[in-house]
Short mmCIF file of C-alpha atoms in Angstrom, two decimals:
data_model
loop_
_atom_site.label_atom_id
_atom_site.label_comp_id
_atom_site.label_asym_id
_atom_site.label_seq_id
_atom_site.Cartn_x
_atom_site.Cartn_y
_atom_site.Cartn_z
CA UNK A 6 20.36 50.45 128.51
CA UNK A 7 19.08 47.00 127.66
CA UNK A 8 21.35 43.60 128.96
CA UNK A 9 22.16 43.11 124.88
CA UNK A 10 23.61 46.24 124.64
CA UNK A 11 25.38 46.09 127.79
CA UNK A 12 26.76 42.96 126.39
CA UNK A 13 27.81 44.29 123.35
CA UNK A 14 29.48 47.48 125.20
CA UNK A 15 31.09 45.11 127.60
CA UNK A 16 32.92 42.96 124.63
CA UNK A 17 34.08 46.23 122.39
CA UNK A 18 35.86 47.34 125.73
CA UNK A 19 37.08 44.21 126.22
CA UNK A 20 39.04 43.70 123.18
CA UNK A 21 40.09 47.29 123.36
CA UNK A 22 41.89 46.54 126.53
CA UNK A 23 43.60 43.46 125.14
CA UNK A 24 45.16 44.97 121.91
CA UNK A 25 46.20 48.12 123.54
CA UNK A 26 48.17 46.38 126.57
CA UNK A 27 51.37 47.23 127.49
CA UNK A 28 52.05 44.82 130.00
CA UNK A 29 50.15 41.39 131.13
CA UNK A 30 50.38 41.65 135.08
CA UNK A 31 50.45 38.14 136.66
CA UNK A 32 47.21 36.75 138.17
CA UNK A 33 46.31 34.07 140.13
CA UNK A 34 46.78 30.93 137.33
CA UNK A 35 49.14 31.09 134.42
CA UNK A 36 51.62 27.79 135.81
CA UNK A 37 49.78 25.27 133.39
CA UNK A 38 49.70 28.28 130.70
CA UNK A 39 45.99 29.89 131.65
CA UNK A 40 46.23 33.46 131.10
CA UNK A 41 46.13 35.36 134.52
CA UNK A 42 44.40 38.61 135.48
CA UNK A 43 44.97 41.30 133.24
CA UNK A 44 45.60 44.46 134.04
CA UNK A 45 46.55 46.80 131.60
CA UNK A 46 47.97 50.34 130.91
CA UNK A 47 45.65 51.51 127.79
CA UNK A 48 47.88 53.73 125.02
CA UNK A 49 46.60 54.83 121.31
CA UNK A 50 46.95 51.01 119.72
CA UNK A 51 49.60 51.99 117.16
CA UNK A 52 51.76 52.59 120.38
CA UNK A 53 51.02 49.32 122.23
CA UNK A 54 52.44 45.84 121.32
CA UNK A 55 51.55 42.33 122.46
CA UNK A 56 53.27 39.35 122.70
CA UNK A 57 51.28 35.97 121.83
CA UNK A 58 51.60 33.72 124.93
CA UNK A 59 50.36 30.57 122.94
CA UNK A 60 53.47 31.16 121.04
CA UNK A 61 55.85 31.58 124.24
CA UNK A 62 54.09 28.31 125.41
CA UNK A 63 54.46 26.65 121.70
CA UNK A 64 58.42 27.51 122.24
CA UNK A 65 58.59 26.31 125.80
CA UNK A 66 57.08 23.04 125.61
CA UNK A 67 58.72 22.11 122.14
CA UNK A 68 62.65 23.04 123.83
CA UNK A 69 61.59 21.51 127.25
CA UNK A 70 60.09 18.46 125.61
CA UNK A 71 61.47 14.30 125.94
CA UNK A 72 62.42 14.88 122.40
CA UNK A 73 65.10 17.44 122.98
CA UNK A 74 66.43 14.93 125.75
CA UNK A 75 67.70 17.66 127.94
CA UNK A 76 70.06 19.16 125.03
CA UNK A 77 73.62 18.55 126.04
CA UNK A 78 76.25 20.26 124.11
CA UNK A 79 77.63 16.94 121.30
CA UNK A 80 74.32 15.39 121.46
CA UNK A 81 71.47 14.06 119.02
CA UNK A 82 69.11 15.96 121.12
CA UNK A 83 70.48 19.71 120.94
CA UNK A 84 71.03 19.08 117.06
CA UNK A 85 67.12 18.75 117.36
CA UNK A 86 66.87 22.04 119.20
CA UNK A 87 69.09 24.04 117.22
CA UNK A 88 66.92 22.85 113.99
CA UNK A 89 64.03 24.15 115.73
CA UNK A 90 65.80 27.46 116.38
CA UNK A 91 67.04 27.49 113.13
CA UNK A 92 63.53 27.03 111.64
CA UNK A 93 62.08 29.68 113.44
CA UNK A 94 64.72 31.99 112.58
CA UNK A 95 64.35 31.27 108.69
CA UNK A 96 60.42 32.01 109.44
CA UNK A 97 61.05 35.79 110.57
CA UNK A 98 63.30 35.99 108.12
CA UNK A 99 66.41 36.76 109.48
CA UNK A 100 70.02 36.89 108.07
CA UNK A 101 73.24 35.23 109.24
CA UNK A 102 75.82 37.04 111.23
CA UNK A 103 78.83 38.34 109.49
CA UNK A 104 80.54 35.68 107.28
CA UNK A 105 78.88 32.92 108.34
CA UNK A 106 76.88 30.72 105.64
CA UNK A 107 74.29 29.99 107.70
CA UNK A 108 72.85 30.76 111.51
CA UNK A 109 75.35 28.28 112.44
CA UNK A 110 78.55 29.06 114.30
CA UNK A 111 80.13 25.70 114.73
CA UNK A 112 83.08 24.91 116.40
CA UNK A 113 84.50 22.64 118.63
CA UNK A 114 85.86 22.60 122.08
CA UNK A 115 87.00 20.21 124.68
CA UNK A 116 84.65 19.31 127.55
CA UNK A 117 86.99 20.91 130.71
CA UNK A 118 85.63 18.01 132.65
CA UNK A 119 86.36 14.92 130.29
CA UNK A 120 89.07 16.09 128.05
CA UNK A 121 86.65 14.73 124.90
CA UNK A 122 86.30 16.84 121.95
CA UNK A 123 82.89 18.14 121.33
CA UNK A 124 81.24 19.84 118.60
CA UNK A 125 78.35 22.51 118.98
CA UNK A 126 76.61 25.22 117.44
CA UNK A 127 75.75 28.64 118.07
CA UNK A 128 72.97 29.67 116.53
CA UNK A 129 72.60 33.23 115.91
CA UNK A 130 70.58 35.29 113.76
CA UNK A 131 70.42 38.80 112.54
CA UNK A 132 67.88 41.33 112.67
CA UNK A 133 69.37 44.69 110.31
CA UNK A 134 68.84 48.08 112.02
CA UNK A 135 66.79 51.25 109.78
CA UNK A 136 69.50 54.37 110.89
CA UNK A 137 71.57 52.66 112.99
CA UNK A 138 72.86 49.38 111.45
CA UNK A 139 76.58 49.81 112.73
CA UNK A 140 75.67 49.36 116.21
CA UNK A 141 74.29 46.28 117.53
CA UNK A 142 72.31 44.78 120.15
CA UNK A 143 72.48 41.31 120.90
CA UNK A 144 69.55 39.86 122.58
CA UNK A 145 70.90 36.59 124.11
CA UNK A 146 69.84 33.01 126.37
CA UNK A 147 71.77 29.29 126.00
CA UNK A 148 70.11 26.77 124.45
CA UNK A 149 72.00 23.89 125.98
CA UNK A 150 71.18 21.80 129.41
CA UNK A 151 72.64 18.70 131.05
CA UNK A 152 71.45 16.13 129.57
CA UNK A 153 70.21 12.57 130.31
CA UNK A 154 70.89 11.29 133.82
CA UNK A 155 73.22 7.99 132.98
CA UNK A 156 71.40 4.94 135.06
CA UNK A 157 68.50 5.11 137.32
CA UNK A 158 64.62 4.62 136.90
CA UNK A 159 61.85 6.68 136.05
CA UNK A 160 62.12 9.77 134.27
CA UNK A 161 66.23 10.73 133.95
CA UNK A 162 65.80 13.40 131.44
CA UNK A 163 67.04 17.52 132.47
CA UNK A 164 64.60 18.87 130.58
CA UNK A 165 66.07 22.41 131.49
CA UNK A 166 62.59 24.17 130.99
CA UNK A 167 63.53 27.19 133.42
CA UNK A 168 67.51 27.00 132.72
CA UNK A 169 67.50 27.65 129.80
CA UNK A 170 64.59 26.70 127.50
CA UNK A 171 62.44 29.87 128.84
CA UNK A 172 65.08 32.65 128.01
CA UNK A 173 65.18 30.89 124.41
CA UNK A 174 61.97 31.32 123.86
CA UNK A 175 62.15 35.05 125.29
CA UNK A 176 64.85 35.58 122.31
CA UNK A 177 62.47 33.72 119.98
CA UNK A 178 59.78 36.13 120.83
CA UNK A 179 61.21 39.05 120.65
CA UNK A 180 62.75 38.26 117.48
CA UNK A 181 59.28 38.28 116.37
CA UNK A 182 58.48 41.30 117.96
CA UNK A 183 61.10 43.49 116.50
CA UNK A 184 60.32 42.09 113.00
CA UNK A 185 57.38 43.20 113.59
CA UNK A 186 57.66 46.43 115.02
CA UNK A 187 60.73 47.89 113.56
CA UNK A 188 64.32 48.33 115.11
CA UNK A 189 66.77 51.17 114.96
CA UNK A 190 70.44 49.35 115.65
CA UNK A 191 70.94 45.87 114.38
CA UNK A 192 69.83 43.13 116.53
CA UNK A 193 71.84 40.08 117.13
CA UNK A 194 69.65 37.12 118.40
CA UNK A 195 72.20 34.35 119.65
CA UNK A 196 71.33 30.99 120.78
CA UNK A 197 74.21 29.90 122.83
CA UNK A 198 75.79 26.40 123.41
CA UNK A 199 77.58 24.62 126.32
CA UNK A 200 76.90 27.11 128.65
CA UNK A 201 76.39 24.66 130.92
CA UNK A 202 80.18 23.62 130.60
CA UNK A 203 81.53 27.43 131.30
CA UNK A 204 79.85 29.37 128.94
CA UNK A 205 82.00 28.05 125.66
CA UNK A 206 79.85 28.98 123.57
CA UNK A 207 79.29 32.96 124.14
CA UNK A 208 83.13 32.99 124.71
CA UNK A 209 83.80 31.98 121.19
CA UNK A 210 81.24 34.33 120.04
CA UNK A 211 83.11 36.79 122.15
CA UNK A 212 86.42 36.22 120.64
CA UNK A 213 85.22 36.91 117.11
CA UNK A 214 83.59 40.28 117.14
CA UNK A 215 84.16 44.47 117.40
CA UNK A 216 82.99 44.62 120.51
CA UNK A 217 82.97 48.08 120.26
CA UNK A 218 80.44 48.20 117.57
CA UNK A 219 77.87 46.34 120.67
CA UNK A 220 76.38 48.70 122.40
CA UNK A 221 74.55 46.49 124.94
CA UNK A 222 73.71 42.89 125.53
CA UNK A 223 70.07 41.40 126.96
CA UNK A 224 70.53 38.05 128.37
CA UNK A 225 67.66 36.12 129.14
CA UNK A 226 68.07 33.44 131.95
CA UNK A 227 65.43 31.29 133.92
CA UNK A 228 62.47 33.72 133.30
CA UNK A 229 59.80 31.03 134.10
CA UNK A 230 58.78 32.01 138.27
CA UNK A 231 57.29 34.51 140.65
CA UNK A 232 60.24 36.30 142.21
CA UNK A 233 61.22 36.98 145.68
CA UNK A 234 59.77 40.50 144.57
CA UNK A 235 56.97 39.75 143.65
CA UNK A 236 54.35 39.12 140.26
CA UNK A 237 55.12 41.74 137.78
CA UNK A 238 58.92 42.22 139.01
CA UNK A 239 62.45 40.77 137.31
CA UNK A 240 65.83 41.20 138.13
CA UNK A 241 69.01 42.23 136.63
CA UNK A 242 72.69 40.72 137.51
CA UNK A 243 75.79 43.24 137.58
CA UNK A 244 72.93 46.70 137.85
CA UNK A 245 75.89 48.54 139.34
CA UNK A 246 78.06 48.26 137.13
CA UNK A 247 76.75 50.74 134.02
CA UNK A 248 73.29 52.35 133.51
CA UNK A 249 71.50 50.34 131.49
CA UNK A 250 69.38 49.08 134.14
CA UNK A 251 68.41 52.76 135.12
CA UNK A 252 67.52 53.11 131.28
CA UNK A 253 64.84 49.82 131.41
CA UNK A 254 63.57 50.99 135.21
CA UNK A 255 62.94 54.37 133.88
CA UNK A 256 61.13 53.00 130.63
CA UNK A 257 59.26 50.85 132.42
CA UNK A 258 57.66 53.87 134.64
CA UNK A 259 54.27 53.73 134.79
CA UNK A 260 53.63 49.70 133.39
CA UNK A 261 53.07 48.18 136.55
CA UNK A 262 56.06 46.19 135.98
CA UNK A 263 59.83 46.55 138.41
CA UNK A 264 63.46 45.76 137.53
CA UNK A 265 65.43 45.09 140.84
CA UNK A 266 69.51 44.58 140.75
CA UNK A 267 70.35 41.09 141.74
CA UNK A 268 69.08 40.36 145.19
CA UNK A 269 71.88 37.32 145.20
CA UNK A 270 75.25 39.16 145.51
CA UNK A 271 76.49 35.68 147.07
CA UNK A 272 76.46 33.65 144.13
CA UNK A 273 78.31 36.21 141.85
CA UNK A 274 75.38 35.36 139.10
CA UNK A 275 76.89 38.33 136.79
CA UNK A 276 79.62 36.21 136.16
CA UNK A 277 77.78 32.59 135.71
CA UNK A 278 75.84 33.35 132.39
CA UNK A 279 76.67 34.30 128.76
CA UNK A 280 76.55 37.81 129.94
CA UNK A 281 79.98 37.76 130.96
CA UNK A 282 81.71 36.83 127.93
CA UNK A 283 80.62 40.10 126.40
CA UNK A 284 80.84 41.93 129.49
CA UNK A 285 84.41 40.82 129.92
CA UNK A 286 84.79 42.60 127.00
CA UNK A 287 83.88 46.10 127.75
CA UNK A 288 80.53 45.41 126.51
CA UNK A 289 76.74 46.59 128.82
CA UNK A 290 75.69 42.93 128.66
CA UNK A 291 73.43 42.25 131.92
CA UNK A 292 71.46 39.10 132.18
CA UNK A 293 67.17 39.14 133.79
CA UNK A 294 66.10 36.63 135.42
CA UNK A 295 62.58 36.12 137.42
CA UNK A 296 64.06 32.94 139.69
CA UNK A 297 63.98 32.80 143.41
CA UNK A 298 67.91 31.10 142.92
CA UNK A 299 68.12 30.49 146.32
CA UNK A 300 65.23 28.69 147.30
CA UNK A 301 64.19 26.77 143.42
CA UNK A 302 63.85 23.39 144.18
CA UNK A 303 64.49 22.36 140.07
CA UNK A 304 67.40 24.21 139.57
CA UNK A 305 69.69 21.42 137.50
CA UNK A 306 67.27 18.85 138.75
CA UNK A 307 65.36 16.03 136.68
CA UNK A 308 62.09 18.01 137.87
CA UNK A 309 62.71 21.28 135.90
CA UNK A 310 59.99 20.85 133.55
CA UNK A 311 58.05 23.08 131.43
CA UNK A 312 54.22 22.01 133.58
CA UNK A 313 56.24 23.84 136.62
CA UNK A 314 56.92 27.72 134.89
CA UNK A 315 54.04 30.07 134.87
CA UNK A 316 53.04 31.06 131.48
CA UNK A 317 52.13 34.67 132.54
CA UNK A 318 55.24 34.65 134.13
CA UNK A 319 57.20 34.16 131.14
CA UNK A 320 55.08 36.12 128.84
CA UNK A 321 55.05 39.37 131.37
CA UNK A 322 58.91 39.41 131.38
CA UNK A 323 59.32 39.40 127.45
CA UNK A 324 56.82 42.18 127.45
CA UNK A 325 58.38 44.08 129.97
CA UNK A 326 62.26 43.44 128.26
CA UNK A 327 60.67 44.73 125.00
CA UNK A 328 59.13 47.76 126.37
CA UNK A 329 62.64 48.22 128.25
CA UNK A 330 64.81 47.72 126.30
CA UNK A 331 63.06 49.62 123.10
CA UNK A 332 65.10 53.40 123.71
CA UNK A 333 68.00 51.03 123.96
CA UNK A 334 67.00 49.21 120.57
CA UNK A 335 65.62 51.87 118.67
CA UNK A 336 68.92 54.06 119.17
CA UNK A 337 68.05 57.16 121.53
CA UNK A 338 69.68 55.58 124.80
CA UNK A 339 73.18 54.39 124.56
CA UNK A 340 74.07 52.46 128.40
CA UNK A 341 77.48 53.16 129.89
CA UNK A 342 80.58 50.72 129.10
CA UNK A 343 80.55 48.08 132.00
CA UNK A 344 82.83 48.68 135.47
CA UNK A 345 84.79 45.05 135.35
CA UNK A 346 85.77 44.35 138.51
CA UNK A 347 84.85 40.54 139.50
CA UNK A 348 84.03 40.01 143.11
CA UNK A 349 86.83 38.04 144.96
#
């Protein structure tokens, strides 16, 4: 066999293997967006999918940015971010959710901490199911952070690119995904304000839906680091408390990739996300996450910023919540009402 032909042989295979991967498994780079190792599971390619992750960094970087100045619920900074939302939203061609005009659901609130009124946007659009468009999946992260620091020198802006700009871009991407692909129930992609001030914004969500028409809910919450696990491992808050994580770990058999419950018991995460307000509600909401919680340095610190999340990372978990998630999606799993029961 001569070296050209070698070559040759060694490219075809090569860009086999990339279009008929199933899931990217972390390698050694992938924190300043390099792709890592690959290692694939090959399938017929009308059977695999593939996420783009120059798009999950476009996403990243854009809600992380100065620009956005760390997105605070009220502010001229998460009116930028929900137009970018917004705009991406109009580009897949979604619809609006139930009566609303537009992929805005604004309302306002009072800040629990300063008695001020504030008004905010959710931002949710809607994805129409083929058989199934009567029951709906909402695929969920918050778009809002903390802010600007108020005095000080140096950089002062939460740029909030783990919490919460990386599970945004997760919904982003698989909104993209399912366009693409085809979807069973009705999808539900939310963008969710002032969860940073005690998850306002999924609550009023919450209060103005059947939730018996929502079969589960896939929250998306700092997805941007290596677990305690592990590369090629997430976890899931509240596992015990229906089935649907049993659903993704079985559909995920044979990926490379792991769903864990919530190693963090102690910090009662099920209840600290957007999750909850539709769990509170009967509904299987669950929220992954890929964060070491107790030992991240950035968490709600000025140095949370999109240079310190691992691309692969990122792009690995929205693979792996797509292929997950899809029997769930697509209408031949159905997960278990949630157990309320809130730890005391």
């Amino acid at each position: 066999m001569t070296r050209v032909f070698k070559s040759i042989l060694m490219a075809m295979v090569f860009v086999f293997s990339v279009y008929s991967c199933k899931v990217v498994q972390l390698g050694k780079d992938g924190a300043d967006g390099k792709p890592g190792a690959n290692g694939v599971t090959n399938n017929k390619i009308i059977n695999s999918f593939f996420i783009d992750s120059t798009l999950v960094k476009k996403h990243l970087y854009t809600l992380a940015s100065d620009e956005m100045e760390g997105r605070k619920s009220g502010t001229p900074g998460i009116e930028k971010a929900a137009k970018y939302i917004e705009n991406e939203f109009e580009k897949l061609g979604l619809t609006t959710f139930g009566d609303l005009k537009s992929y805005r659901q604004t309302f306002t609130f009072k800040n629990r901490r300063t008695k001020e009124d504030i008004t905010s946007s959710n931002i949710i659009g809607v994805l129409e199911g083929n058989t199934k468009k009567d029951e709906y999946v909402i695929i969920s992260a918050h778009y809002d952070h903390l802010g600007k620091k108020k005095s000080g020198e140096g950089d002062l802006i939460y740029n909030g690119a783990n919490d919460d700009a990386s599970g945004v871009t997760g919904v982003l991407t698989l909104a993209k995904y399912f366009k693409e692909m085809g979807n069973e129930r009705t999808i539900v992609f939310a963008a969710f304000t002032a969860e940073e001030m005690g998850l306002i914004g999924s609550t009023h969500f919450g209060k103005g839906i059947n939730a018996s028409k929502f079969v589960a809910g896939i929250n998306l919450e700092m997805i941007g680091k290596v677990p305690s696990f592990g590369p090629n491992t997430a976890w899931l808050t509240g596992f015990e408390r229906s089935d649907f994580g049993k659903i993704i770990q079985k559909n995920l058999e044979g990926t490379g990739y792991q769903l864990f419950p919530d190693p963090y018991k102690k910090f009662n995460l099920f209840f600290r996300s957007d999750n909850a307000s539709l769990a509170r509600l009967g509904v299987p909401s669950h929220t992954f996450s890929t964060t070491p919680i107790d030992v991240d340095p950035d968490y709600h610190k000025l140095t949370d910023e999109a240079e310190t999340l691992n691309m692969t990372v990122i792009t690995q978990t929205i693979q792996a919540v797509a292929k997950g998630t899809a029997s769930i999606i697509n209408g031949k799993d159905t997960p278990t009402r949630v157990v309320i029961k809130e730890r005391k």
